[in-house]
JSON list of C-alpha atoms in Angstrom, two decimals:
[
{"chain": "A", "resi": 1, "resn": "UNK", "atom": "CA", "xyz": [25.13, 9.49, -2.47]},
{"chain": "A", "resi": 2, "resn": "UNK", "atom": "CA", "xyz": [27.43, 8.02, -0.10]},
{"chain": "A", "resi": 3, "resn": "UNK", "atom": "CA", "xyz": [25.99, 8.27, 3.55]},
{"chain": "A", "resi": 4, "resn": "UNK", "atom": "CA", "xyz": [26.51, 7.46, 7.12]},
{"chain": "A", "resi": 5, "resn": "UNK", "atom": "CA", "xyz": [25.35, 8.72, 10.69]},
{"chain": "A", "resi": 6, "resn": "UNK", "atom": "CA", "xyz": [27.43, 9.94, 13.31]},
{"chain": "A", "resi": 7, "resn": "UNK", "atom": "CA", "xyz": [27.64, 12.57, 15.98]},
{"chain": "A", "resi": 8, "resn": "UNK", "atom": "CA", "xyz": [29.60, 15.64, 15.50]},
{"chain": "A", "resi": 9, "resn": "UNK", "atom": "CA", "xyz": [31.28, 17.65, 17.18]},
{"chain": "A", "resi": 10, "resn": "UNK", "atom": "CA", "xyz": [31.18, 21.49, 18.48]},
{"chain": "A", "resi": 11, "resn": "UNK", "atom": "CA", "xyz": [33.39, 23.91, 16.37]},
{"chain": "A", "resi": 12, "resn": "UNK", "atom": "CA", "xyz": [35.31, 24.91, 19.33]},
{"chain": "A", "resi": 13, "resn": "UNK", "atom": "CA", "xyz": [36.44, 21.25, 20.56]},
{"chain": "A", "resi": 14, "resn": "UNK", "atom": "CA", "xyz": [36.97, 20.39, 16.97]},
{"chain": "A", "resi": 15, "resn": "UNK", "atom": "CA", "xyz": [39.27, 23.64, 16.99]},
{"chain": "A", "resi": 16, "resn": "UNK", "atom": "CA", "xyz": [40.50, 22.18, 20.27]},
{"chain": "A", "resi": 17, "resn": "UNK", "atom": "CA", "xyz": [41.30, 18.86, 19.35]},
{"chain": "A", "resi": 18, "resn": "UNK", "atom": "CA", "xyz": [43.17, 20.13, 15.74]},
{"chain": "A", "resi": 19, "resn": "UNK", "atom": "CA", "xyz": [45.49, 22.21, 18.15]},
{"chain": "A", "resi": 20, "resn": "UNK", "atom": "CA", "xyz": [46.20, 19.19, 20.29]},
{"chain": "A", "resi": 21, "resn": "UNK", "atom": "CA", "xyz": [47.61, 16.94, 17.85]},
{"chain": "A", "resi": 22, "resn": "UNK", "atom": "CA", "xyz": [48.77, 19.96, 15.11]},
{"chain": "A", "resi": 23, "resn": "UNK", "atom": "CA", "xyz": [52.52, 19.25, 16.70]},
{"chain": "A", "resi": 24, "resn": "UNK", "atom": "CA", "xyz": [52.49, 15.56, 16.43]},
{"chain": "A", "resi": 25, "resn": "UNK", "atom": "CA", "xyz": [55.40, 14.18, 14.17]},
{"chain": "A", "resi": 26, "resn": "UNK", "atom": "CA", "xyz": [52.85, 11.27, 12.86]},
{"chain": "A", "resi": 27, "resn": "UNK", "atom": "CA", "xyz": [51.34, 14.01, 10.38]},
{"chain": "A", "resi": 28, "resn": "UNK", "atom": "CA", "xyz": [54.17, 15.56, 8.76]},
{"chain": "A", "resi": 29, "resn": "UNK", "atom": "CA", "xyz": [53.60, 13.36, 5.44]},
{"chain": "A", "resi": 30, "resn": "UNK", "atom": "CA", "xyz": [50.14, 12.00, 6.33]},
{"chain": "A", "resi": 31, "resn": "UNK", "atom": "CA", "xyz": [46.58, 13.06, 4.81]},
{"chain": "A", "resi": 32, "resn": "UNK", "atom": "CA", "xyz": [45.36, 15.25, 7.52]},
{"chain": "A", "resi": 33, "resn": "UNK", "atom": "CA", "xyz": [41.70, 15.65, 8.99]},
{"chain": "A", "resi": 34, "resn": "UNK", "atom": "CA", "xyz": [40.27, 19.41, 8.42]},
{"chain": "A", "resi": 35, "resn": "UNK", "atom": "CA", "xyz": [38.78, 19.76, 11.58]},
{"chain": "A", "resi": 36, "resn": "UNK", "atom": "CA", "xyz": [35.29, 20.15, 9.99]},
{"chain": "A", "resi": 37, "resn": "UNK", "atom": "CA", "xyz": [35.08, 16.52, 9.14]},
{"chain": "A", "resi": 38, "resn": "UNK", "atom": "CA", "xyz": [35.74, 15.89, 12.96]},
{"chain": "A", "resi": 39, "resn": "UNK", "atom": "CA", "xyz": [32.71, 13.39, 13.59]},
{"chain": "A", "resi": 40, "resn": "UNK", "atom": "CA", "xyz": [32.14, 9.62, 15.40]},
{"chain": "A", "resi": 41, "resn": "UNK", "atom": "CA", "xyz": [30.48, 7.35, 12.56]},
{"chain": "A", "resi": 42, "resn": "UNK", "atom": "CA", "xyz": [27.89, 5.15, 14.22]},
{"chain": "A", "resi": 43, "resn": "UNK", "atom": "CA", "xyz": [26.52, 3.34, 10.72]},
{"chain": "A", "resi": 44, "resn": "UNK", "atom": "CA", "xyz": [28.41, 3.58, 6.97]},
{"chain": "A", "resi": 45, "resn": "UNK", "atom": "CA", "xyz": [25.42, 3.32, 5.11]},
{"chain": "A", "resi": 46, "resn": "UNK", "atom": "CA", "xyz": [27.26, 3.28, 2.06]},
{"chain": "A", "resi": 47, "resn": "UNK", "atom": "CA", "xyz": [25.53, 3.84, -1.24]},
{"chain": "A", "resi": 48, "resn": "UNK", "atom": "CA", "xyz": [22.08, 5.35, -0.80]},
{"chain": "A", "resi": 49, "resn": "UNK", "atom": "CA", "xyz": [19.49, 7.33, -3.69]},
{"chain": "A", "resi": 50, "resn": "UNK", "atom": "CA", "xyz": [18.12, 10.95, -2.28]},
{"chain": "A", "resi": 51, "resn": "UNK", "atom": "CA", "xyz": [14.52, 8.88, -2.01]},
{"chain": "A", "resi": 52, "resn": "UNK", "atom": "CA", "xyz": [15.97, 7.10, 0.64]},
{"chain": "A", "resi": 53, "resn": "UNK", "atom": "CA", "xyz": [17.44, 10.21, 3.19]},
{"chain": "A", "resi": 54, "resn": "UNK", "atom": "CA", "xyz": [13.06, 10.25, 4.90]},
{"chain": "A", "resi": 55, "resn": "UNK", "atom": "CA", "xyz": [13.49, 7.08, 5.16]},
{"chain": "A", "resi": 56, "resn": "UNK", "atom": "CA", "xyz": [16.44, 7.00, 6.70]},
{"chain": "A", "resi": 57, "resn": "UNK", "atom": "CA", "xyz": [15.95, 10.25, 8.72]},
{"chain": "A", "resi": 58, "resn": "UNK", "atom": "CA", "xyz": [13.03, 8.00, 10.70]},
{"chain": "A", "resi": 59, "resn": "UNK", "atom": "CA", "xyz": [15.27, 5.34, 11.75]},
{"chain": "A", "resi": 60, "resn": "UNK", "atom": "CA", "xyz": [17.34, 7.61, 13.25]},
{"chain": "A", "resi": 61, "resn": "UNK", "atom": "CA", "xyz": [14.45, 9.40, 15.21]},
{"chain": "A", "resi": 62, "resn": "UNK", "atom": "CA", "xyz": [13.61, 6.14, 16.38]},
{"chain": "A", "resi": 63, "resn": "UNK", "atom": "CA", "xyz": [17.03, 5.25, 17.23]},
{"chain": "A", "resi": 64, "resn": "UNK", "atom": "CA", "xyz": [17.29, 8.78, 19.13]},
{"chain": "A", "resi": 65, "resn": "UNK", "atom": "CA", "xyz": [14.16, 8.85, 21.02]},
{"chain": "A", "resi": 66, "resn": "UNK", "atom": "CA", "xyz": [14.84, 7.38, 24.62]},
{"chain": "A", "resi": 67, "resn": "UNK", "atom": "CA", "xyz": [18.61, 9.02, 24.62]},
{"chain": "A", "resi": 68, "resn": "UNK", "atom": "CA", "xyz": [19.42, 11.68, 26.33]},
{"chain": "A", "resi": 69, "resn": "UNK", "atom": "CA", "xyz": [22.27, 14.26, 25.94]},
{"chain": "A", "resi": 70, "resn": "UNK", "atom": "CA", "xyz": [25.87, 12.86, 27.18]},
{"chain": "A", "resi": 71, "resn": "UNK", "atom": "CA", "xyz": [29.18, 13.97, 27.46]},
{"chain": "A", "resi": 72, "resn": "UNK", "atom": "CA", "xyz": [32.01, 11.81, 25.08]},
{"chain": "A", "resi": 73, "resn": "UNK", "atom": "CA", "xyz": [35.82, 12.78, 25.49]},
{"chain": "A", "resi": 74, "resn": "UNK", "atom": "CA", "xyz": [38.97, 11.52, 23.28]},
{"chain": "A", "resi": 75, "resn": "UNK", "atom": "CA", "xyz": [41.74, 10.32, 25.31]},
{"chain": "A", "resi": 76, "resn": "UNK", "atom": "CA", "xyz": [44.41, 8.80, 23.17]},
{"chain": "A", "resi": 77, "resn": "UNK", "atom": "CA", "xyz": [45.98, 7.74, 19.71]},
{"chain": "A", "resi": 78, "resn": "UNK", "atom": "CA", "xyz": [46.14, 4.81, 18.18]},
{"chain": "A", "resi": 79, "resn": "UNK", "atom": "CA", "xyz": [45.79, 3.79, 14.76]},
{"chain": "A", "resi": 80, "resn": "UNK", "atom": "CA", "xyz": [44.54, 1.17, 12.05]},
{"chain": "A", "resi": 81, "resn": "UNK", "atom": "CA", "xyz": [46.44, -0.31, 9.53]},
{"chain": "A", "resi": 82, "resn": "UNK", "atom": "CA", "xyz": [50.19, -0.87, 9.17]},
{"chain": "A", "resi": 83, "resn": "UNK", "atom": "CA", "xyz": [53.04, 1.91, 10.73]},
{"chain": "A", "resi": 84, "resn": "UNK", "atom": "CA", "xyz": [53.51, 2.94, 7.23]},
{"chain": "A", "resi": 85, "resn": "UNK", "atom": "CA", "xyz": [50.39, 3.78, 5.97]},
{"chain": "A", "resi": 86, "resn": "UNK", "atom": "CA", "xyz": [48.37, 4.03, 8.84]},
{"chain": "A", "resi": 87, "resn": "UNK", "atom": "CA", "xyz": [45.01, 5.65, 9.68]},
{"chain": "A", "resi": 88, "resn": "UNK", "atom": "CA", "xyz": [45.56, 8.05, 12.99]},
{"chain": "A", "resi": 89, "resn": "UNK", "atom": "CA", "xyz": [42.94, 8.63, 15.57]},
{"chain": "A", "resi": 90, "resn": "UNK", "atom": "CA", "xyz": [41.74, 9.80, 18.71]},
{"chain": "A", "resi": 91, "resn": "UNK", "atom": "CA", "xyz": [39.86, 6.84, 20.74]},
{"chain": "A", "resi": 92, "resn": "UNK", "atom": "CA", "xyz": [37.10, 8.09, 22.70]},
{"chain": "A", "resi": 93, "resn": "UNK", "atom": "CA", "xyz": [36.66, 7.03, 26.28]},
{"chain": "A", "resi": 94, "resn": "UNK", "atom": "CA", "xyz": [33.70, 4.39, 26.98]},
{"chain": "A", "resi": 95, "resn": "UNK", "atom": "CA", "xyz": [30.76, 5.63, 27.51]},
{"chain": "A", "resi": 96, "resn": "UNK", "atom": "CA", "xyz": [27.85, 3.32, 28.34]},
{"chain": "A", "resi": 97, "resn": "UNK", "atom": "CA", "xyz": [25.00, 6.21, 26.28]},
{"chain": "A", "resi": 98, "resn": "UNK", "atom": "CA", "xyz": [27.15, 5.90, 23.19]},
{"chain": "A", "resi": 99, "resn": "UNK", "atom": "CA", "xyz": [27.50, 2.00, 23.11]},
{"chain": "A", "resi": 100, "resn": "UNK", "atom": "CA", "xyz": [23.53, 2.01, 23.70]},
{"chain": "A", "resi": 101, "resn": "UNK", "atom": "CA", "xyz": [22.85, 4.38, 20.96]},
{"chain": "A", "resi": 102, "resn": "UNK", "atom": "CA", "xyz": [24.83, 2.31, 18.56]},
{"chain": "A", "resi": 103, "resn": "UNK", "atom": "CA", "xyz": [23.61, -0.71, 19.81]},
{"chain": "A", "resi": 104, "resn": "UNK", "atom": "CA", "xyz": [20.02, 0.57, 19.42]},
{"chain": "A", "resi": 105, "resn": "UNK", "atom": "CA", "xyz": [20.66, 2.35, 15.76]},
{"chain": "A", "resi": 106, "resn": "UNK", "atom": "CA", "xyz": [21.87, -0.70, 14.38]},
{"chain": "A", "resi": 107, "resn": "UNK", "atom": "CA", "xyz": [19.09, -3.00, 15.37]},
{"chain": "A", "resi": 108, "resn": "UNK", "atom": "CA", "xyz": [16.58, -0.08, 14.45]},
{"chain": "A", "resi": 109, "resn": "UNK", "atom": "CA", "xyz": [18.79, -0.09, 10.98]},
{"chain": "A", "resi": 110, "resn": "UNK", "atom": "CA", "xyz": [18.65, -4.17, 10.85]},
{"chain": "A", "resi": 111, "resn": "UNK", "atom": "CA", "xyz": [14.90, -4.03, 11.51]},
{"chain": "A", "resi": 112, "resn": "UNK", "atom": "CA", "xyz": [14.24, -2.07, 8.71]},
{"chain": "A", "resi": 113, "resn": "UNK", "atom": "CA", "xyz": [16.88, -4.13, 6.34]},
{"chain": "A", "resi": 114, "resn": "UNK", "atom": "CA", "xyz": [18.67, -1.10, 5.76]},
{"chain": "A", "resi": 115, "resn": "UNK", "atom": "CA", "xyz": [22.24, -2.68, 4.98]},
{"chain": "A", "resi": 116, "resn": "UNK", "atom": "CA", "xyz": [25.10, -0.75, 6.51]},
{"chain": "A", "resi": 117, "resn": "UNK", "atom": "CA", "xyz": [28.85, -1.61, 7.38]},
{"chain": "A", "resi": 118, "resn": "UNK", "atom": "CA", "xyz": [28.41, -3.70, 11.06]},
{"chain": "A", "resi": 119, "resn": "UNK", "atom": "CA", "xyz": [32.00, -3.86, 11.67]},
{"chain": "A", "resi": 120, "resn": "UNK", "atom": "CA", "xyz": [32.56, -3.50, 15.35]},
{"chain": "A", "resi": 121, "resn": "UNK", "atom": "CA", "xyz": [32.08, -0.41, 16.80]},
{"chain": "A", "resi": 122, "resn": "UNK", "atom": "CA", "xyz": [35.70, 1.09, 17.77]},
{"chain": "A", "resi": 123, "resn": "UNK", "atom": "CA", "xyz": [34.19, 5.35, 18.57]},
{"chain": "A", "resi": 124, "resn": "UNK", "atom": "CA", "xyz": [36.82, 6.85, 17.53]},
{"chain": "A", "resi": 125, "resn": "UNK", "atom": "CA", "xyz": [38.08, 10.63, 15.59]},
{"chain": "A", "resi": 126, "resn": "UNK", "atom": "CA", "xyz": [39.63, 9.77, 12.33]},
{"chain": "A", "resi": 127, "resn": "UNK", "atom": "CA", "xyz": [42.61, 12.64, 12.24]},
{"chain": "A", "resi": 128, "resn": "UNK", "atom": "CA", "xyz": [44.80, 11.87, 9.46]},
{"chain": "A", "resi": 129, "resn": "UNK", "atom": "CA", "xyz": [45.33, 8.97, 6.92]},
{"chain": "A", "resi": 130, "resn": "UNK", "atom": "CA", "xyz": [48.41, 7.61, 5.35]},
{"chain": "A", "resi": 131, "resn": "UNK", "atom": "CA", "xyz": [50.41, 8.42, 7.86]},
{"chain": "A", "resi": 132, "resn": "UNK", "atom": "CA", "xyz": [53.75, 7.41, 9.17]},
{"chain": "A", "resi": 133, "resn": "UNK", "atom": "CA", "xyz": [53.37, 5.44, 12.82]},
{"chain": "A", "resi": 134, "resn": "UNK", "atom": "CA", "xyz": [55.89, 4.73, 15.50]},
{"chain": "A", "resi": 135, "resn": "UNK", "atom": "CA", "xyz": [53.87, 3.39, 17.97]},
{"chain": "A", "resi": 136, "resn": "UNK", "atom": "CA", "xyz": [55.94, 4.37, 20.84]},
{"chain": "A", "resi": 137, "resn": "UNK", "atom": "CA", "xyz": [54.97, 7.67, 20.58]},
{"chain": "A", "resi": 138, "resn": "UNK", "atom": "CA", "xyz": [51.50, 7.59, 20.76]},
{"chain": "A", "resi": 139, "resn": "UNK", "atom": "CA", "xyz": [51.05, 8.76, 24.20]},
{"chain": "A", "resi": 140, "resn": "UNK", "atom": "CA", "xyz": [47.91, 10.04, 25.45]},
{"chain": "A", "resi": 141, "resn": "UNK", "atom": "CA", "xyz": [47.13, 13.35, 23.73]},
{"chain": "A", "resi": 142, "resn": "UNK", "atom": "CA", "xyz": [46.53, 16.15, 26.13]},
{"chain": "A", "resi": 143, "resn": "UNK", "atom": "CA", "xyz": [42.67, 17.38, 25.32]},
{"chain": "A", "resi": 144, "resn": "UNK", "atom": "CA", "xyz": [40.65, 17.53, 28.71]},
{"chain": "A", "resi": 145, "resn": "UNK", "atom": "CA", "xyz": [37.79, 19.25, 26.80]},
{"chain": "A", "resi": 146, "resn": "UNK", "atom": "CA", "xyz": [35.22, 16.53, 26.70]},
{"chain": "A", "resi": 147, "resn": "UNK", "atom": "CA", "xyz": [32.21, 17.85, 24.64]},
{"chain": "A", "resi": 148, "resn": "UNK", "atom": "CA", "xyz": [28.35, 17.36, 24.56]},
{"chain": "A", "resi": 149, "resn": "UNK", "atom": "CA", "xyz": [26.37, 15.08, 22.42]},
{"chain": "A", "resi": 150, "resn": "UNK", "atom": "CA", "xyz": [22.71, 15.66, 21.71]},
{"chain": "A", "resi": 151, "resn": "UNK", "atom": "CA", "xyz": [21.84, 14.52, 18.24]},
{"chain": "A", "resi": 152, "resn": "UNK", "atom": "CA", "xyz": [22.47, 12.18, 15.40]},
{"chain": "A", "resi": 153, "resn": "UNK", "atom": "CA", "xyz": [23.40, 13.23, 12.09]},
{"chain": "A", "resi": 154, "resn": "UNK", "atom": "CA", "xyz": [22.93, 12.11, 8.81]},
{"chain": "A", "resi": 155, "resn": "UNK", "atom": "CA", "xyz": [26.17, 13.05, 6.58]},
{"chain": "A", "resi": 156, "resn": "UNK", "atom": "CA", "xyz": [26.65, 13.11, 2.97]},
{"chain": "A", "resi": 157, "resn": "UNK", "atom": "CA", "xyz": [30.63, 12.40, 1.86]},
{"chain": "A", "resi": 158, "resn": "UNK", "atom": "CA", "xyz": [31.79, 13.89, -1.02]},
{"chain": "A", "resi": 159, "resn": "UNK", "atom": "CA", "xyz": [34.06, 15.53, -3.13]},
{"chain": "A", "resi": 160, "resn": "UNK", "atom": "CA", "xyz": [33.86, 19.61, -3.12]},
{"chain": "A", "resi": 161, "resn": "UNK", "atom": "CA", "xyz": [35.98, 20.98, -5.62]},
{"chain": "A", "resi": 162, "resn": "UNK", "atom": "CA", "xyz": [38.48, 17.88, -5.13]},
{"chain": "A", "resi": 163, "resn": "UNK", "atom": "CA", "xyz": [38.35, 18.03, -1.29]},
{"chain": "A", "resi": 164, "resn": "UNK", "atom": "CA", "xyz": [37.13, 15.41, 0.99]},
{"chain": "A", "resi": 165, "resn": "UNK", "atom": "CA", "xyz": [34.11, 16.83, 2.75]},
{"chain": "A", "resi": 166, "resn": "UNK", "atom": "CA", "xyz": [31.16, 15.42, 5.17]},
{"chain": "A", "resi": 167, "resn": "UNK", "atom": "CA", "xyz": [28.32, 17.63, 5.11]},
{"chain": "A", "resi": 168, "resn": "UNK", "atom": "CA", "xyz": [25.25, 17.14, 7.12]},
{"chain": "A", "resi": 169, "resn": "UNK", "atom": "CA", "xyz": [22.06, 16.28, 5.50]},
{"chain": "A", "resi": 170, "resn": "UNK", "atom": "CA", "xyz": [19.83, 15.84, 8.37]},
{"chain": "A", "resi": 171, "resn": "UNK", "atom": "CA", "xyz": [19.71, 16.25, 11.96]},
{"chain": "A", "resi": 172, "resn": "UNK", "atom": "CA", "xyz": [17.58, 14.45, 14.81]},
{"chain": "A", "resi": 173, "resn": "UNK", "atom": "CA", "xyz": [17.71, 15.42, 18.60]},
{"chain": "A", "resi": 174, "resn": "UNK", "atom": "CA", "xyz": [18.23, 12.93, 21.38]},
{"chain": "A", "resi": 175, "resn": "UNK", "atom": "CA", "xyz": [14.51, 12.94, 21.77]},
{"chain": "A", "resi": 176, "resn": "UNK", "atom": "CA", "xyz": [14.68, 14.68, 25.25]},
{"chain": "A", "resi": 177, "resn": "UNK", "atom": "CA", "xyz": [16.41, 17.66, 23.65]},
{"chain": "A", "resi": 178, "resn": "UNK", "atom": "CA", "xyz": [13.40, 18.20, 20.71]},
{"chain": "A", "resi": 179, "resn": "UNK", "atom": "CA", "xyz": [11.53, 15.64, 18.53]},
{"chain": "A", "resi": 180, "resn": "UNK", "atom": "CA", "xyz": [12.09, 17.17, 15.21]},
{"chain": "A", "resi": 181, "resn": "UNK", "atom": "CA", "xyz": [14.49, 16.21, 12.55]},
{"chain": "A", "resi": 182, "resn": "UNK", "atom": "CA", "xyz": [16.54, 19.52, 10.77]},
{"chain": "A", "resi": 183, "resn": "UNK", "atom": "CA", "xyz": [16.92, 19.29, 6.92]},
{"chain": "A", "resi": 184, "resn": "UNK", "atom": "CA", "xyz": [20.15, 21.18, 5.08]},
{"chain": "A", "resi": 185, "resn": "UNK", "atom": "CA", "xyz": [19.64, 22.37, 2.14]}
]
């Protein structure tokens, strides 16, 4: 199974944020989000057996359990890759909670030698791959609906029925929302 943590999002700013950029000219060839992938990655854990999700799930209560709920809010495009075939997102604004929940995920993640993709952390909203860039017109996108964050999840990326899907395995509260994990079936 392919796994990695992240935070999601509610359905209606993911709803919000797939209205804001559905005019943009960037993603009239490009692979587009659905806006049920919508999701920060904090870890790529990569390649994992089921044996491992406990395992796993523990870390991330451990990672979770002095956070508290905060508020994250994307602010602006930019992209990765080259203007041609470029991977489009929505940046997220600093936030000092989110930088220390990485920050304390990772080491809990490093601790454990759990090996996991330690690029640097860029938080960011993947919305569309392969698409054409000019960067001159990524101005900031117009989505003043920041949204609340109170858990990590664990997500499983797959293919369902040839379509690109993240589905959550697990999920652990910020430890001052509720201690216990929640299994999907």
């Amino acid at each position: 199974m392919r796994l990695f943590i992240g935070l999601s999002m509610p359905e209606d700013s993911r709803i919000l944020l797939s209205k804001a950029i559905s005019t943009l000219p960037n993603l009239n060839s490009a692979k587009v989000t659905f806006p049920e992938n919508y999701h920060i990655t904090l870890a790529f854990l990569g390649q994992r057996e089921p044996e491992a999700i406990d395992a796993i799930v523990s870390l991330m209560q451990e990672a979770a359990k002095t956070v508290s709920p905060f508020m994250l809010s994307p602010n602006r495009l930019e992209y990765f890759g080259g203007e041609k075939n470029a991977i489009l997102y929505a940046a997220i604004l600093p936030a000092d909670p989110l930088t220390i929940l990485n920050r304390n995920l990772c080491n809990v993640l490093q601790n454990a030698n759990q090996t996991f993709d330690d690029k640097p952390f860029r938080p960011h909203i993947t919305l569309a791959k392969k698409a054409k860039i000019e960067p001159a017109s990524l101005a900031p996108i117009h989505f003043n609906y920041p949204f609340w964050v109170d858990r990590l999840t664990l997500y499983h990326s797959t293919r369902v029925d040839g379509v690109l899907r993240y589905l959550p395995i697990a999920e652990v509260p910020f430890s001052l929302s509720s201690p216990d994990p929640l299994y999907f079936a």
